[in-house]
Short mmCIF file of N, CA and C and ligand atoms in Angstrom, two decimals:
data_model
loop_
_atom_site.label_atom_id
_atom_site.label_comp_id
_atom_site.label_asym_id
_atom_site.label_seq_id
_atom_site.Cartn_x
_atom_site.Cartn_y
_atom_site.Cartn_z
N UNK Y 18 0.85 -1.19 0.00
CA UNK Y 18 0.00 0.00 0.00
C UNK Y 18 0.88 1.24 0.00
N UNK Y 19 0.54 2.15 -0.85
CA UNK Y 19 1.36 3.36 -0.94
C UNK Y 19 1.24 4.19 0.33
N UNK Y 20 2.29 4.84 0.63
CA UNK Y 20 2.29 5.68 1.82
C UNK Y 20 1.71 7.04 1.48
N UNK Y 21 0.36 7.06 1.34
CA UNK Y 21 -0.25 8.32 0.94
C UNK Y 21 -0.87 9.06 2.11
N UNK Y 22 -0.65 8.56 3.32
CA UNK Y 22 -1.13 9.26 4.52
C UNK Y 22 0.04 9.50 5.47
N UNK Y 23 0.98 10.30 5.05
CA UNK Y 23 2.18 10.46 5.87
C UNK Y 23 1.97 11.34 7.10
N UNK Y 24 0.82 11.97 7.18
CA UNK Y 24 0.63 12.89 8.30
C UNK Y 24 -0.47 12.37 9.22
N UNK Y 25 -0.20 12.34 10.53
CA UNK Y 25 -1.21 11.83 11.46
C UNK Y 25 -2.35 12.82 11.63
N UNK Y 26 -3.49 12.28 12.02
CA UNK Y 26 -4.63 13.12 12.37
C UNK Y 26 -4.29 13.95 13.61
N UNK Y 27 -4.75 15.16 13.63
CA UNK Y 27 -4.45 16.02 14.77
C UNK Y 27 -5.14 15.48 16.02
N UNK Y 28 -4.46 15.48 17.15
CA UNK Y 28 -5.10 14.96 18.38
C UNK Y 28 -6.21 15.88 18.86
N UNK Y 29 -7.14 15.31 19.65
CA UNK Y 29 -8.26 16.11 20.17
C UNK Y 29 -7.79 17.14 21.19
N UNK Y 30 -6.89 16.73 22.04
CA UNK Y 30 -6.43 17.63 23.10
C UNK Y 30 -5.28 18.50 22.63
N UNK Y 31 -4.50 18.97 23.58
CA UNK Y 31 -3.34 19.77 23.23
C UNK Y 31 -2.32 18.94 22.45
N UNK Y 32 -1.60 19.59 21.56
CA UNK Y 32 -0.58 18.91 20.76
C UNK Y 32 0.74 18.96 21.53
N UNK Y 33 1.19 17.80 21.99
CA UNK Y 33 2.42 17.76 22.77
C UNK Y 33 3.59 17.35 21.88
N UNK Y 34 4.74 17.94 22.19
CA UNK Y 34 5.94 17.68 21.39
C UNK Y 34 6.49 16.28 21.67
N UNK Y 35 6.64 15.49 20.60
CA UNK Y 35 7.20 14.13 20.71
C UNK Y 35 8.63 14.15 21.20
N UNK Y 36 9.39 15.04 20.62
CA UNK Y 36 10.82 15.10 20.93
C UNK Y 36 11.02 15.42 22.40
N UNK Y 37 10.30 16.41 22.90
CA UNK Y 37 10.43 16.79 24.30
C UNK Y 37 9.87 15.72 25.22
N UNK Y 38 8.83 15.00 24.79
CA UNK Y 38 8.23 13.99 25.66
C UNK Y 38 9.21 12.85 25.90
N UNK Y 39 10.16 12.65 24.98
CA UNK Y 39 11.16 11.60 25.18
C UNK Y 39 12.08 11.93 26.34
N UNK Y 40 12.23 13.19 26.63
CA UNK Y 40 13.07 13.57 27.76
C UNK Y 40 12.21 13.87 28.99
N UNK Y 41 10.92 13.55 28.90
CA UNK Y 41 10.06 13.66 30.07
C UNK Y 41 9.35 14.98 30.24
N UNK Y 42 9.55 15.93 29.33
CA UNK Y 42 8.81 17.19 29.49
C UNK Y 42 7.59 17.20 28.59
N UNK Y 43 6.53 17.78 29.11
CA UNK Y 43 5.33 17.92 28.31
C UNK Y 43 5.27 19.35 27.82
N UNK Y 44 5.58 19.52 26.56
CA UNK Y 44 5.58 20.85 25.98
C UNK Y 44 4.48 20.94 24.94
N UNK Y 45 3.62 21.90 25.09
CA UNK Y 45 2.52 22.07 24.15
C UNK Y 45 3.02 22.83 22.92
N UNK Y 46 2.73 22.26 21.75
CA UNK Y 46 3.18 22.89 20.51
C UNK Y 46 2.19 23.97 20.10
N UNK Y 47 2.68 24.94 19.37
CA UNK Y 47 1.85 26.06 18.96
C UNK Y 47 1.59 26.01 17.46
N UNK Y 48 0.38 26.38 17.03
CA UNK Y 48 0.09 26.42 15.60
C UNK Y 48 1.08 27.33 14.90
N UNK Y 49 1.51 26.89 13.74
CA UNK Y 49 2.56 27.59 13.01
C UNK Y 49 2.04 27.83 11.60
N UNK Y 50 2.21 29.05 11.11
CA UNK Y 50 1.58 29.41 9.83
C UNK Y 50 2.15 28.66 8.64
N UNK Y 51 3.46 28.57 8.60
CA UNK Y 51 4.08 28.04 7.39
C UNK Y 51 4.11 26.52 7.39
N UNK Y 52 3.71 25.93 6.29
CA UNK Y 52 3.86 24.50 6.10
C UNK Y 52 5.17 24.24 5.38
N UNK Y 53 5.85 23.15 5.73
CA UNK Y 53 7.02 22.77 4.95
C UNK Y 53 6.62 22.55 3.49
N UNK Y 54 7.53 22.79 2.56
CA UNK Y 54 7.21 22.72 1.14
C UNK Y 54 6.61 21.37 0.75
N UNK Y 55 7.17 20.28 1.29
CA UNK Y 55 6.68 18.96 0.89
C UNK Y 55 5.26 18.73 1.43
N UNK Y 56 4.97 19.29 2.59
CA UNK Y 56 3.62 19.15 3.14
C UNK Y 56 2.62 19.94 2.32
N UNK Y 57 3.01 21.12 1.88
CA UNK Y 57 2.12 21.94 1.08
C UNK Y 57 1.82 21.25 -0.24
N UNK Y 58 2.84 20.65 -0.82
CA UNK Y 58 2.68 19.93 -2.08
C UNK Y 58 1.74 18.74 -1.88
N UNK Y 59 1.95 18.00 -0.81
CA UNK Y 59 1.11 16.84 -0.53
C UNK Y 59 -0.34 17.26 -0.35
N UNK Y 60 -0.57 18.34 0.39
CA UNK Y 60 -1.93 18.81 0.65
C UNK Y 60 -2.63 19.19 -0.64
N UNK Y 61 -1.88 19.80 -1.56
CA UNK Y 61 -2.46 20.19 -2.84
C UNK Y 61 -2.83 18.95 -3.65
N UNK Y 62 -1.91 17.99 -3.68
CA UNK Y 62 -2.16 16.77 -4.46
C UNK Y 62 -3.32 15.97 -3.90
N UNK Y 63 -3.42 15.91 -2.56
CA UNK Y 63 -4.44 15.07 -1.92
C UNK Y 63 -5.71 15.85 -1.62
N UNK Y 64 -5.71 17.13 -1.88
CA UNK Y 64 -6.83 17.99 -1.52
C UNK Y 64 -7.17 17.83 -0.04
N UNK Y 65 -6.15 17.86 0.77
CA UNK Y 65 -6.32 17.69 2.22
C UNK Y 65 -5.87 18.98 2.90
N UNK Y 66 -6.27 19.09 4.16
CA UNK Y 66 -5.88 20.27 4.91
C UNK Y 66 -4.88 19.89 5.99
N UNK Y 67 -3.77 20.59 5.99
CA UNK Y 67 -2.72 20.30 6.96
C UNK Y 67 -2.47 21.53 7.83
N UNK Y 68 -2.04 21.27 9.04
CA UNK Y 68 -1.66 22.36 9.94
C UNK Y 68 -0.32 21.99 10.58
N UNK Y 69 0.61 22.90 10.52
CA UNK Y 69 1.87 22.61 11.18
C UNK Y 69 1.88 23.19 12.59
N UNK Y 70 2.58 22.50 13.47
CA UNK Y 70 2.73 22.93 14.85
C UNK Y 70 4.21 23.00 15.17
N UNK Y 71 4.57 23.99 15.96
CA UNK Y 71 5.97 24.20 16.28
C UNK Y 71 6.15 24.16 17.78
N UNK Y 72 7.22 23.49 18.21
CA UNK Y 72 7.50 23.40 19.64
C UNK Y 72 8.30 24.62 20.07
N UNK Y 73 7.81 25.35 21.10
CA UNK Y 73 8.54 26.54 21.53
C UNK Y 73 9.85 26.21 22.24
N UNK Y 74 10.00 24.96 22.70
CA UNK Y 74 11.22 24.56 23.41
C UNK Y 74 12.32 24.13 22.45
N UNK Y 75 12.04 23.10 21.64
CA UNK Y 75 13.11 22.54 20.81
C UNK Y 75 12.96 22.95 19.35
N UNK Y 76 11.89 23.69 19.04
CA UNK Y 76 11.67 24.24 17.71
C UNK Y 76 11.46 23.18 16.64
N UNK Y 77 11.10 21.97 17.05
CA UNK Y 77 10.77 20.98 16.03
C UNK Y 77 9.37 21.27 15.51
N UNK Y 78 9.14 20.89 14.27
CA UNK Y 78 7.85 21.15 13.63
C UNK Y 78 7.21 19.82 13.27
N UNK Y 79 5.92 19.69 13.59
CA UNK Y 79 5.16 18.52 13.18
C UNK Y 79 3.96 18.97 12.38
N UNK Y 80 3.60 18.14 11.40
CA UNK Y 80 2.47 18.47 10.54
C UNK Y 80 1.35 17.46 10.77
N UNK Y 81 0.14 17.97 10.90
CA UNK Y 81 -1.03 17.12 11.14
C UNK Y 81 -2.09 17.38 10.10
N UNK Y 82 -2.90 16.34 9.86
CA UNK Y 82 -4.10 16.52 9.05
C UNK Y 82 -5.20 17.08 9.92
N UNK Y 83 -5.94 18.04 9.42
CA UNK Y 83 -7.00 18.63 10.21
C UNK Y 83 -8.38 18.37 9.60
N UNK Y 84 -8.46 17.60 8.53
CA UNK Y 84 -9.78 17.34 7.94
C UNK Y 84 -10.39 16.07 8.48
ZN1 ZN P 127 9.96 20.03 21.73
#
């Protein structure tokens, strides 16, 4: 099966940073305006809606499906 769903569904609650959770901290990620180029391309091709979130601590970015 092709990997055409590379982005997880957005969680119901607060979006916690995976990277920070590995070190035991619960850091809530913040909605971020810019999507990475590959995510924007994917959203256009799949006609899906994506939202990126950015961690204020480690600055990692995660992209979620919001539809
Ligand atoms: Zn983090």
